[in-house]
Amino acid sequence: MAPVHLPWKRCVLVGALLVLVAAFDNSVLTIASVSSRPAKTDKHDKADKNAKKAPVPVTQELPALPLDNPARRNMIWLTTPVTDPRQVLIRKVEEKFASGEQNYKAGHLEAARKDFDEAVDWMLQSGYDPNSDPQLSELFHRVVDTVYTYELQAFRAGDGFNEAPAVPAPIDEVAEMTFPVDPRLKARAEEAAKNISHDLPLTVNDEVLSFLNFFQTPRGRAIVETGLRRAGRYRGMIARVLSEEGVPQDLIYLAQAESAFQPTALSRAGARGMWQFVAYRGQEYGLRHTWWLDERQDPEKATHAAAQHLRDLYKMFGDWYLAMAAYNCGPGNVQKAIERTGYADFWELYRRNVLPRETKNYVPIILALTLIAKDAPHYGIQAEPESPVATDMVKPGRAIDLRLVAETIDVDVETLRTLNPSLLRLATPDDPAFELHLPLGSASKFSAEIADIPPDKWVSWRRHRVAAGETLTAIAKKYRVTPKAIADANNLESTTALNAGEKLIIPAIQPTAENKRRMVSYRVRKGDTFLGIADRFSVESEDLLKWNRLKSRRVSRGMVLRIYTLDSTTERSAAHARVKSRKKLARPSAVAQTRSTSTTRN
């Protein structure tokens, strides 16, 4: 290979570079060996070059100091002079309180609760009156106010100021499936249909028989039996309302198909209540939806609205099957199907496949449930109906905490929520016209005992029934107030012994309400609608458009929406319930189709 001749200037330059590199390498090795530090990365090269200008001192390894010796720490603590016991108390409370705050912010709620309890215990059991010393008083109120605020935040994140949990609507589980037809059922069903009274036409065909077959499977039977049991609670009221509105009594089975008579049922499309109204249709028929309540979940008001809506649809189409189909997917979709085909007949529209799949199955589901409910033993189904629940009704006149109501009349909060399913939160709205349902016979007791508490304290103060051996200090700790505050509210001396069973007014502290919204990301799922998502998160549809810069209300599966909500756990609870429900679903037919996102609920 011939030698390569480089110009002399280039050779000099290359030689100089090699010398510089060697010198740099030697200096780096020297620094590494003297200081025992790792080589710097590229971003620190400039600092290394500057460091080379000064001589590098030789460091010497020193033994570890005994700073972490536990015995040494204890000795230092014991030899520290204690001049003021109050300062020791303040220091201990502040340390424990700081630990609680750190645990709370890290999400360790149980550890935080323990720390906070100990901090309050030390204050209440120290023997010092917090109000006797300005520093103690400031610390006590700061601790109590902050702890109460943290507990309220945790309460909101659980079940307090968030919406009450909903249950999945049964119609979502069944309406998009297909099932085989049992030939043995047809003759039995036709014979049974002849022997039962009905005020809606009862058609027995293969479409109806397929759902009759499903409702005799273990999963289908469970849906039917749940509905038949709960129907007993509401049957009398529904029969009365349907009669008042002048519509057929057999429309009750539409509610069984939609919700199995669950007032808090929620569908994937955002339809709510026993009769599954979406927000705009509910408003059209006078069902209010505010942050505090949703009248779509009021059994009687929603029944009136459903009967009126069905009556209007019957007037529009002149056929109850078409009216029920329009209740499911909206009158506009049914009208378009009729105009496309020229047939105002549900079964003809079914065969021509011009209705959404859910709507095609909707009417056969209702007919199958009607046949079973009218002659359950014939289909081997047994269900003992629940008894109607009689209630007292009061008008508080202003907002009141349900926990205070429960403590006043000695019932549990869950009972009140069951009697008042339209309430979304643990408080009534500040509305003089709102009617609160109480257990039968408790209205007079409520009126007598609530008079002891100022109305402007109904959302913050509480009632407490004294247990055997309880003291003012123990009760004060539970409610985060001072013993003196409880004594003053009940005209007691601080040394007065409490009697078991006695009721005390608790002047609870009410922190400033936090109305900050939190941003959550929501991925659109199958069956979701734009209005349904807005309703599920209790936000305005216009806001949802603005936050996501959308030009229309159409959403598609997989789309991620930005939502600013006051309570993001509502959706998570509903989603968790749906996931559990889906695990129990029967396997759908291969021909089952995805529901169109343009389909709306009644």
Coordinates of C-alpha atoms in Angstrom, one line a residue:
M1 CA 0.0 0.0 0.0
A2 CA 1.5 3.4 -1.0
P3 CA 2.2 5.9 1.8
V4 CA -0.2 8.7 2.1
H5 CA 1.4 12.2 2.0
L6 CA -0.2 14.9 4.0
P7 CA 0.6 18.6 3.6
W8 CA 3.0 19.7 6.4
K9 CA 0.6 22.1 7.9
R10 CA -2.0 19.4 8.4
C11 CA 0.7 17.1 10.0
V12 CA 1.6 19.8 12.5
L13 CA -2.1 20.3 13.4
V14 CA -2.7 16.6 13.9
G15 CA 0.4 16.2 16.0
A16 CA -0.6 19.1 18.2
L17 CA -4.0 17.6 18.7
L18 CA -2.5 14.3 19.7
V19 CA -0.4 16.0 22.3
L20 CA -3.4 17.9 23.8
V21 CA -5.4 14.7 24.0
A22 CA -2.7 12.8 25.8
A23 CA -2.2 15.7 28.2
F24 CA -5.9 15.9 28.9
D25 CA -6.1 12.1 29.4
N26 CA -3.2 12.2 31.9
S27 CA -4.8 15.1 33.8
V28 CA -8.2 13.2 34.0
L29 CA -6.4 10.1 35.3
T30 CA -4.6 12.2 37.9
I31 CA -7.7 13.8 39.1
A32 CA -9.5 10.5 39.3
S33 CA -6.7 8.8 41.3
V34 CA -6.4 11.7 43.7
S35 CA -10.0 12.6 44.4
S36 CA -11.6 9.2 43.8
R37 CA -14.4 10.8 41.9
P38 CA -16.0 9.3 38.8
A39 CA -15.3 11.0 35.4
K40 CA -17.7 13.8 34.5
T41 CA -20.2 13.5 31.7
D42 CA -20.0 15.8 28.7
K43 CA -22.2 18.5 30.2
H44 CA -19.6 19.0 33.0
D45 CA -16.5 19.2 30.7
K46 CA -16.3 23.0 31.0
A47 CA -16.3 22.8 34.8
D48 CA -13.5 20.2 34.7
K49 CA -11.3 22.4 32.4
N50 CA -11.7 25.3 34.9
A51 CA -10.9 23.0 37.8
K52 CA -7.6 22.1 36.2
K53 CA -6.3 25.6 36.6
A54 CA -6.0 25.2 40.4
P55 CA -4.0 22.5 42.1
V56 CA -6.1 19.6 43.3
P57 CA -5.7 18.9 47.0
V58 CA -5.1 15.4 48.2
T59 CA -8.0 14.4 50.4
Q60 CA -7.8 11.9 53.2
E61 CA -10.5 9.3 54.1
L62 CA -12.1 10.1 57.5
P63 CA -13.9 7.6 59.7
A64 CA -17.7 8.0 60.2
L65 CA -18.8 10.1 63.0
P66 CA -21.1 8.6 65.6
L67 CA -24.0 10.9 64.7
D68 CA -26.5 8.0 64.2
N69 CA -26.0 6.4 67.6
P70 CA -29.4 5.9 69.1
A71 CA -28.0 5.8 72.6
R72 CA -26.3 9.2 71.9
R73 CA -29.6 10.7 70.7
N74 CA -31.4 9.5 73.9
M75 CA -28.6 11.0 76.0
I76 CA -28.9 14.3 74.3
W77 CA -32.7 14.3 74.8
L78 CA -32.5 13.4 78.5
T79 CA -29.9 16.1 79.1
T80 CA -32.0 18.8 77.4
P81 CA -33.4 21.1 80.1
V82 CA -37.2 21.3 80.2
T83 CA -38.3 24.7 81.4
D84 CA -41.9 24.9 80.3
P85 CA -44.2 21.8 80.1
R86 CA -46.5 23.8 77.7
Q87 CA -43.6 24.2 75.2
V88 CA -43.0 20.4 75.4
L89 CA -46.7 19.8 74.7
I90 CA -46.7 22.3 71.8
R91 CA -43.6 20.7 70.3
K92 CA -45.0 17.2 70.6
V93 CA -48.3 18.2 69.0
E94 CA -46.7 20.1 66.2
E95 CA -44.4 17.1 65.4
K96 CA -47.2 14.6 65.4
F97 CA -49.4 17.0 63.4
A98 CA -46.6 17.5 60.8
S99 CA -46.2 13.7 60.5
G100 CA -50.0 13.4 59.9
E101 CA -49.8 16.1 57.2
Q102 CA -46.9 14.3 55.5
N103 CA -48.8 10.9 55.6
Y104 CA -52.0 12.5 54.3
K105 CA -50.2 14.1 51.3
A106 CA -48.5 10.8 50.6
G107 CA -51.9 9.0 50.5
H108 CA -51.3 7.1 53.7
L109 CA -54.7 7.9 55.2
E110 CA -54.8 5.4 58.0
A111 CA -51.4 6.5 59.3
A112 CA -52.4 10.2 58.9
R113 CA -55.6 9.5 60.9
K114 CA -53.6 7.9 63.7
D115 CA -51.2 10.9 63.8
F116 CA -54.0 13.4 63.9
D117 CA -55.8 11.4 66.6
E118 CA -52.7 11.4 68.8
A119 CA -52.1 15.2 68.3
V120 CA -55.7 16.0 69.3
D121 CA -55.5 13.5 72.2
W122 CA -52.4 15.2 73.6
M123 CA -54.2 18.6 73.5
L124 CA -57.4 17.4 75.1
Q125 CA -55.9 15.1 77.7
S126 CA -53.0 17.4 78.8
G127 CA -55.0 19.1 81.5
Y128 CA -54.5 22.5 80.0
D129 CA -57.4 24.6 78.8
P130 CA -56.5 25.6 75.2
N131 CA -58.3 28.9 75.7
S132 CA -56.2 29.9 78.7
D133 CA -53.1 30.5 76.6
P134 CA -52.9 32.3 73.3
Q135 CA -50.3 30.0 71.9
L136 CA -52.1 26.9 72.9
S137 CA -55.4 28.3 71.6
E138 CA -53.9 29.1 68.2
L139 CA -52.3 25.7 67.9
F140 CA -55.5 23.9 69.0
H141 CA -57.7 25.6 66.5
R142 CA -55.2 25.3 63.7
V143 CA -54.9 21.6 64.3
V144 CA -58.6 21.0 64.6
D145 CA -59.5 23.1 61.6
T146 CA -56.9 21.5 59.4
V147 CA -57.7 18.0 60.5
Y148 CA -61.4 18.6 59.9
T149 CA -60.6 20.0 56.4
Y150 CA -58.5 17.0 55.6
E151 CA -61.2 14.6 56.8
L152 CA -63.8 16.5 54.8
Q153 CA -61.6 16.2 51.7
A154 CA -61.2 12.4 52.3
F155 CA -65.0 12.2 52.9
R156 CA -65.7 14.0 49.7
A157 CA -63.4 11.6 47.9
G158 CA -65.4 8.7 49.4
D159 CA -69.1 9.1 49.7
G160 CA -69.9 12.4 51.2
F161 CA -70.0 15.2 48.7
N162 CA -69.7 13.0 45.7
E163 CA -72.7 11.6 44.0
A164 CA -74.3 8.5 45.5
P165 CA -73.2 5.4 43.6
A166 CA -75.3 4.3 40.7
V167 CA -76.1 0.7 39.7
P168 CA -75.8 -0.5 36.0
A169 CA -79.0 -0.5 34.0
P170 CA -80.0 -4.0 33.1
I171 CA -81.1 -2.9 29.6
D172 CA -77.4 -2.4 28.7
E173 CA -76.7 -6.0 29.5
V174 CA -79.4 -7.6 27.4
A175 CA -80.4 -5.2 24.6
E176 CA -77.5 -5.9 22.2
M177 CA -77.5 -9.7 22.4
T178 CA -79.2 -12.4 20.5
F179 CA -80.2 -15.8 21.8
P180 CA -81.3 -19.1 20.3
V181 CA -85.0 -20.0 20.1
D182 CA -86.2 -23.1 22.0
P183 CA -88.9 -24.6 19.8
R184 CA -90.6 -26.2 22.8
L185 CA -91.3 -22.8 24.2
K186 CA -93.5 -21.5 21.4
A187 CA -96.6 -23.6 22.0
R188 CA -96.4 -23.1 25.8
A189 CA -96.0 -19.3 25.4
E190 CA -98.8 -19.0 22.9
E191 CA -101.1 -21.0 25.1
A192 CA -100.1 -18.9 28.2
A193 CA -100.7 -15.6 26.3
K194 CA -104.3 -16.6 25.6
N195 CA -105.0 -17.1 29.3
I196 CA -103.7 -13.9 30.7
S197 CA -105.3 -10.5 30.7
H198 CA -103.4 -7.6 29.2
D199 CA -104.0 -4.1 27.9
L200 CA -101.1 -4.0 25.4
P201 CA -101.0 -6.3 22.4
L202 CA -98.9 -9.5 23.2
T203 CA -97.1 -10.9 20.1
V204 CA -95.4 -14.3 20.4
N205 CA -92.8 -14.7 17.7
D206 CA -89.2 -15.9 17.4
E207 CA -87.8 -12.6 18.5
V208 CA -89.9 -12.7 21.7
L209 CA -89.2 -16.4 22.2
S210 CA -85.4 -15.8 22.1
F211 CA -85.6 -13.5 25.1
L212 CA -88.1 -15.8 26.8
N213 CA -85.3 -18.4 26.5
F214 CA -82.7 -16.1 27.9
F215 CA -84.8 -15.1 30.9
Q216 CA -84.8 -18.8 31.9
T217 CA -81.0 -19.1 32.0
P218 CA -79.4 -18.5 35.4
R219 CA -78.3 -15.0 34.5
G220 CA -81.6 -14.0 32.8
R221 CA -83.6 -15.6 35.7
A222 CA -81.6 -13.4 38.2
I223 CA -82.6 -10.3 36.3
V224 CA -86.2 -11.2 36.2
E225 CA -86.4 -12.2 39.8
T226 CA -84.7 -9.0 41.0
G227 CA -87.3 -7.0 39.0
L228 CA -90.3 -9.0 40.2
R229 CA -89.1 -8.6 43.9
R230 CA -88.6 -4.9 43.6
A231 CA -91.8 -4.3 41.7
G232 CA -93.8 -5.0 44.9
R233 CA -92.3 -1.9 46.4
Y234 CA -93.5 0.4 43.6
R235 CA -96.4 -1.5 41.9
G236 CA -99.2 0.4 43.7
M237 CA -97.7 3.8 43.0
I238 CA -97.0 3.0 39.4
A239 CA -100.5 1.6 38.8
R240 CA -102.0 4.8 40.3
V241 CA -99.9 7.1 38.2
L242 CA -100.5 5.2 34.9
S243 CA -104.2 5.4 35.6
E244 CA -104.0 9.1 36.4
E245 CA -102.1 9.7 33.1
G246 CA -104.5 7.5 31.1
V247 CA -102.0 5.0 29.7
P248 CA -102.1 1.1 29.7
Q249 CA -101.1 -0.6 33.0
D250 CA -98.8 -3.0 31.2
L251 CA -96.4 -0.2 30.6
I252 CA -95.0 -1.0 34.0
Y253 CA -93.0 -3.8 32.4
L254 CA -91.1 -1.1 30.4
A255 CA -89.6 0.0 33.8
Q256 CA -88.8 -3.6 34.6
A257 CA -86.8 -4.0 31.3
E258 CA -85.1 -0.6 31.7
S259 CA -84.0 -0.7 35.4
A260 CA -85.5 -3.7 37.2
F261 CA -87.2 -0.9 39.3
Q262 CA -83.9 0.5 40.6
P263 CA -84.3 4.3 41.0
T264 CA -80.5 4.8 40.9
A265 CA -79.9 2.8 37.7
L266 CA -77.5 4.5 35.2
S267 CA -77.0 3.4 31.6
R268 CA -73.8 3.8 29.5
A269 CA -75.6 6.5 27.6
G270 CA -76.2 8.5 30.8
A271 CA -79.9 7.6 31.1
R272 CA -80.9 7.6 34.8
G273 CA -83.6 6.3 37.1
M274 CA -86.3 3.7 37.1
W275 CA -87.6 4.9 33.7
Q276 CA -84.1 5.8 32.2
F277 CA -84.4 9.4 31.1
V278 CA -81.5 11.2 29.6
A279 CA -81.0 14.7 30.9
Y280 CA -82.6 16.8 28.1
R281 CA -85.7 14.5 27.9
G282 CA -86.1 14.6 31.7
Q283 CA -86.0 18.4 31.6
E284 CA -88.6 18.4 28.8
Y285 CA -91.0 16.7 31.2
G286 CA -90.2 18.7 34.3
L287 CA -87.6 16.5 36.0
R288 CA -85.0 18.8 37.6
H289 CA -81.3 18.0 37.7
T290 CA -79.1 20.1 39.9
W291 CA -75.8 19.5 41.8
W292 CA -77.9 18.4 44.8
L293 CA -80.6 16.2 43.3
D294 CA -81.8 14.5 40.2
E295 CA -85.6 14.0 39.9
R296 CA -85.1 11.3 37.2
Q297 CA -84.3 9.2 40.3
D298 CA -87.5 10.2 42.1
P299 CA -89.8 7.1 41.5
E300 CA -93.1 9.0 41.5
K301 CA -92.1 12.1 39.6
A302 CA -90.2 10.0 37.0
T303 CA -93.3 7.7 36.6
H304 CA -95.5 10.7 35.8
A305 CA -92.9 12.0 33.3
A306 CA -92.6 8.5 31.6
A307 CA -96.4 8.1 31.3
Q308 CA -96.7 11.6 29.8
H309 CA -93.9 10.9 27.3
L310 CA -95.3 7.5 26.3
R311 CA -98.8 9.1 25.9
D312 CA -97.3 11.8 23.6
L313 CA -95.4 9.2 21.6
Y314 CA -98.6 7.1 21.1
K315 CA -100.4 10.2 19.9
M316 CA -97.5 10.7 17.4
F317 CA -97.4 7.2 16.0
G318 CA -100.8 5.6 16.9
D319 CA -99.1 2.3 17.9
W320 CA -97.8 1.2 21.3
Y321 CA -94.9 -0.9 19.8
L322 CA -93.7 2.2 17.8
A323 CA -94.2 4.4 20.9
M324 CA -92.0 2.0 23.0
A325 CA -89.4 2.0 20.2
A326 CA -89.4 5.8 20.1
Y327 CA -89.1 5.9 23.9
N328 CA -85.8 3.9 23.5
C329 CA -84.1 5.6 20.5
G330 CA -86.0 8.9 20.1
P331 CA -89.1 9.7 18.0
G332 CA -86.8 11.2 15.2
N333 CA -85.1 7.8 14.5
V334 CA -88.5 6.0 14.3
Q335 CA -90.0 8.7 12.1
K336 CA -87.0 8.4 9.7
A337 CA -87.3 4.6 9.6
I338 CA -91.0 4.9 8.7
E339 CA -90.2 7.5 6.0
R340 CA -87.5 5.3 4.5
T341 CA -89.6 2.2 4.2
G342 CA -93.2 3.5 4.1
Y343 CA -94.2 1.1 6.9
A344 CA -95.6 2.3 10.2
D345 CA -95.3 -1.2 11.7
F346 CA -92.6 -2.1 14.2
W347 CA -92.1 -5.7 13.0
E348 CA -91.8 -4.6 9.4
L349 CA -89.1 -2.0 10.5
Y350 CA -87.5 -4.8 12.5
R351 CA -87.2 -7.1 9.4
R352 CA -85.9 -4.3 7.2
N353 CA -83.2 -3.6 9.7
V354 CA -83.8 0.2 9.8
L355 CA -83.8 0.6 13.6
P356 CA -80.8 0.6 15.9
R357 CA -80.0 -2.9 17.2
E358 CA -80.8 -2.0 20.8
T359 CA -84.2 -0.7 19.8
K360 CA -85.0 -3.8 17.7
N361 CA -84.5 -5.9 20.8
Y362 CA -86.1 -3.4 23.1
V363 CA -89.7 -4.2 22.3
P364 CA -89.3 -8.1 22.3
I365 CA -87.5 -7.8 25.7
I366 CA -90.5 -5.9 27.2
L367 CA -93.0 -8.4 25.7
A368 CA -91.0 -11.4 27.1
L369 CA -90.9 -9.8 30.5
T370 CA -94.6 -9.1 30.4
L371 CA -95.4 -12.7 29.5
I372 CA -93.2 -14.0 32.4
A373 CA -94.4 -11.4 35.0
K374 CA -98.0 -12.2 34.4
D375 CA -97.5 -16.0 34.7
A376 CA -94.2 -16.5 36.5
P377 CA -94.9 -20.0 37.8
H378 CA -95.6 -21.2 34.3
Y379 CA -92.0 -20.3 33.4
G380 CA -90.6 -21.8 36.6
I381 CA -89.8 -18.4 38.3
Q382 CA -90.5 -17.7 41.9
A383 CA -90.0 -14.2 43.5
E384 CA -91.6 -12.9 46.6
P385 CA -92.5 -9.2 46.0
E386 CA -91.2 -6.6 48.5
S387 CA -93.8 -4.7 50.5
P388 CA -94.5 -1.0 49.7
V389 CA -92.7 1.4 52.1
A390 CA -94.9 3.9 53.7
T391 CA -93.2 7.2 54.7
D392 CA -93.7 10.5 56.4
M393 CA -93.0 13.7 54.4
V394 CA -91.5 16.9 55.8
K395 CA -90.3 20.1 54.2
P396 CA -87.2 21.2 56.0
G397 CA -87.4 24.6 54.3
R398 CA -83.6 24.8 53.8
A399 CA -80.5 22.7 53.3
I400 CA -79.9 20.0 56.0
D401 CA -77.3 17.3 56.4
L402 CA -78.8 13.8 56.2
R403 CA -76.5 12.7 59.0
L404 CA -78.1 15.2 61.3
V405 CA -81.5 14.0 60.2
A406 CA -80.5 10.4 60.9
E407 CA -79.1 11.3 64.3
T408 CA -82.2 13.2 65.2
I409 CA -84.7 10.4 64.4
D410 CA -82.3 7.5 65.3
V411 CA -82.1 5.8 61.9
D412 CA -79.1 5.1 59.7
V413 CA -78.2 7.3 56.8
E414 CA -78.6 4.5 54.3
T415 CA -82.3 4.3 55.2
L416 CA -82.7 8.0 54.4
R417 CA -80.9 7.6 51.1
T418 CA -83.1 4.7 50.1
L419 CA -86.2 6.7 50.9
N420 CA -84.9 9.7 49.0
P421 CA -83.1 8.3 45.9
S422 CA -83.3 11.7 44.1
L423 CA -80.7 13.1 46.5
L424 CA -77.3 12.9 44.9
R425 CA -75.4 13.9 48.1
L426 CA -75.6 13.7 51.8
A427 CA -77.6 17.0 52.1
T428 CA -80.9 18.3 50.9
P429 CA -81.0 21.3 48.5
D430 CA -81.6 24.8 49.9
D431 CA -85.1 24.8 48.5
P432 CA -88.2 25.5 50.6
A433 CA -90.3 23.3 48.3
F434 CA -88.1 20.2 48.7
E435 CA -89.9 17.2 50.3
L436 CA -87.8 14.9 52.5
H437 CA -89.2 11.4 53.0
L438 CA -88.7 9.9 56.5
P439 CA -89.6 6.5 58.0
L440 CA -93.3 6.3 58.9
G441 CA -94.1 7.9 62.3
S442 CA -90.9 9.9 62.6
A443 CA -92.0 13.3 61.3
S444 CA -93.1 14.6 64.7
K445 CA -89.9 13.5 66.4
F446 CA -87.8 15.2 63.7
S447 CA -89.8 18.5 64.0
A448 CA -89.5 18.5 67.8
E449 CA -85.7 17.7 68.0
I450 CA -84.5 19.8 65.1
A451 CA -86.0 22.9 66.7
D452 CA -83.1 22.8 69.2
I453 CA -80.6 23.5 66.5
P454 CA -80.4 26.9 64.7
P455 CA -81.5 26.4 61.0
D456 CA -78.3 28.1 59.7
K457 CA -76.4 25.3 61.5
W458 CA -78.3 22.4 59.9
V459 CA -75.5 21.6 57.4
S460 CA -72.7 21.7 60.0
W461 CA -73.9 20.8 63.5
R462 CA -74.7 17.3 64.6
R463 CA -76.6 15.3 67.2
H464 CA -74.9 12.7 69.4
R465 CA -76.5 10.0 71.7
V466 CA -74.3 9.5 74.7
A467 CA -73.0 5.9 75.2
A468 CA -72.3 4.4 78.6
G469 CA -69.1 5.7 80.1
E470 CA -68.6 8.5 77.5
T471 CA -67.2 11.8 78.6
L472 CA -67.3 15.3 77.1
T473 CA -63.6 15.0 76.3
A474 CA -64.1 11.7 74.4
I475 CA -67.1 13.2 72.5
A476 CA -65.2 16.4 71.7
K477 CA -62.3 14.3 70.3
K478 CA -64.7 12.5 68.0
Y479 CA -66.2 15.6 66.5
R480 CA -63.0 17.8 66.6
V481 CA -64.4 20.4 68.9
T482 CA -63.6 21.5 72.5
P483 CA -65.4 20.0 75.5
K484 CA -66.4 23.6 76.5
A485 CA -68.1 24.2 73.1
I486 CA -70.3 21.1 73.6
A487 CA -71.0 22.1 77.2
D488 CA -72.0 25.6 76.2
A489 CA -74.2 24.4 73.3
N490 CA -76.1 22.1 75.7
N491 CA -76.1 24.4 78.8
L492 CA -73.9 22.0 80.8
E493 CA -71.2 22.5 83.3
S494 CA -67.9 21.1 82.1
T495 CA -67.8 18.8 85.1
T496 CA -71.3 17.5 84.6
A497 CA -71.6 13.7 84.3
L498 CA -73.3 12.5 81.2
N499 CA -76.2 10.0 81.2
A500 CA -76.2 7.1 78.8
G501 CA -78.9 7.7 76.1
E502 CA -78.8 11.5 76.5
K503 CA -78.7 13.4 73.3
L504 CA -76.2 16.3 72.9
I505 CA -76.0 19.0 70.3
I506 CA -72.5 19.1 68.7
P507 CA -71.5 22.5 67.4
A508 CA -69.2 21.1 64.6
I509 CA -66.8 23.3 62.9
Q510 CA -67.6 24.0 59.2
P511 CA -64.5 24.8 57.1
T512 CA -64.7 26.9 54.0
A513 CA -66.1 24.9 51.2
E514 CA -63.7 23.9 48.5
N515 CA -65.1 24.4 45.0
K516 CA -62.0 23.8 43.0
R517 CA -62.5 21.6 40.0
R518 CA -60.1 18.8 39.1
M519 CA -59.2 17.9 35.6
V520 CA -59.7 14.2 34.6
S521 CA -59.2 12.5 31.3
Y522 CA -62.0 10.3 30.1
R523 CA -61.7 7.8 27.2
V524 CA -64.9 7.3 25.3
R525 CA -66.3 3.8 25.5
K526 CA -68.7 1.8 23.4
G527 CA -72.2 3.1 23.8
D528 CA -71.2 6.5 25.3
T529 CA -72.9 9.6 24.1
F530 CA -71.8 13.2 24.4
L531 CA -74.7 14.3 26.6
G532 CA -74.4 11.0 28.6
I533 CA -70.8 11.8 29.5
A534 CA -71.6 15.4 30.5
D535 CA -74.5 14.1 32.7
R536 CA -72.3 11.5 34.3
F537 CA -69.7 14.0 35.4
S538 CA -72.3 16.7 36.3
V539 CA -70.9 19.3 33.8
E540 CA -72.6 21.4 31.2
S541 CA -72.5 20.2 27.6
E542 CA -71.4 23.6 26.4
D543 CA -68.4 23.5 28.8
L544 CA -67.5 20.0 27.6
L545 CA -67.4 21.4 24.0
K546 CA -65.3 24.4 25.0
W547 CA -62.8 22.4 27.1
N548 CA -62.1 20.0 24.2
R549 CA -62.5 22.5 21.4
L550 CA -65.1 20.4 19.7
K551 CA -67.3 21.7 17.0
S552 CA -70.1 19.1 17.3
R553 CA -71.5 16.8 20.0
R554 CA -70.4 13.6 18.2
V555 CA -68.0 11.4 20.1
S556 CA -66.3 8.2 18.9
R557 CA -65.0 5.2 20.8
G558 CA -61.4 5.8 22.0
M559 CA -61.6 9.6 21.9
V560 CA -60.0 11.2 25.1
L561 CA -62.0 14.1 26.6
R562 CA -60.7 16.6 29.1
I563 CA -63.2 17.2 31.9
Y564 CA -63.1 19.6 34.8
T565 CA -65.2 18.1 37.5
L566 CA -65.9 18.7 41.2
D567 CA -66.0 14.9 41.9
S568 CA -64.1 12.6 39.6
T569 CA -64.8 9.4 41.7
T570 CA -68.4 9.3 40.5
E571 CA -67.4 8.1 37.1
R572 CA -64.8 5.7 38.5
S573 CA -67.4 4.1 40.7
A574 CA -69.9 3.8 37.8
A575 CA -67.1 2.3 35.6
H576 CA -66.2 -0.2 38.3
A577 CA -69.8 -1.3 38.6
R578 CA -70.0 -1.7 34.8
V579 CA -66.8 -3.7 34.7
K580 CA -68.1 -6.1 37.4
S581 CA -71.4 -6.3 35.5
R582 CA -69.6 -7.1 32.2
K583 CA -67.9 -10.1 33.8
K584 CA -71.2 -11.7 34.3
L585 CA -72.5 -11.1 30.8
A586 CA -73.6 -14.0 28.6
R587 CA -71.5 -14.3 25.5
P588 CA -73.1 -12.3 22.7
S589 CA -73.9 -13.7 19.3
A590 CA -71.3 -13.2 16.6
V591 CA -73.8 -11.1 14.7
A592 CA -74.2 -8.6 17.6
Q593 CA -73.3 -5.1 16.4
T594 CA -71.9 -2.1 18.1
R595 CA -74.6 0.4 19.1
S596 CA -74.6 3.5 16.9
T597 CA -73.4 6.6 18.7
S598 CA -76.3 8.5 17.3
T599 CA -78.8 6.4 19.2
T600 CA -80.3 8.3 22.1
R601 CA -82.3 7.1 25.1
N602 CA -86.0 8.1 25.2

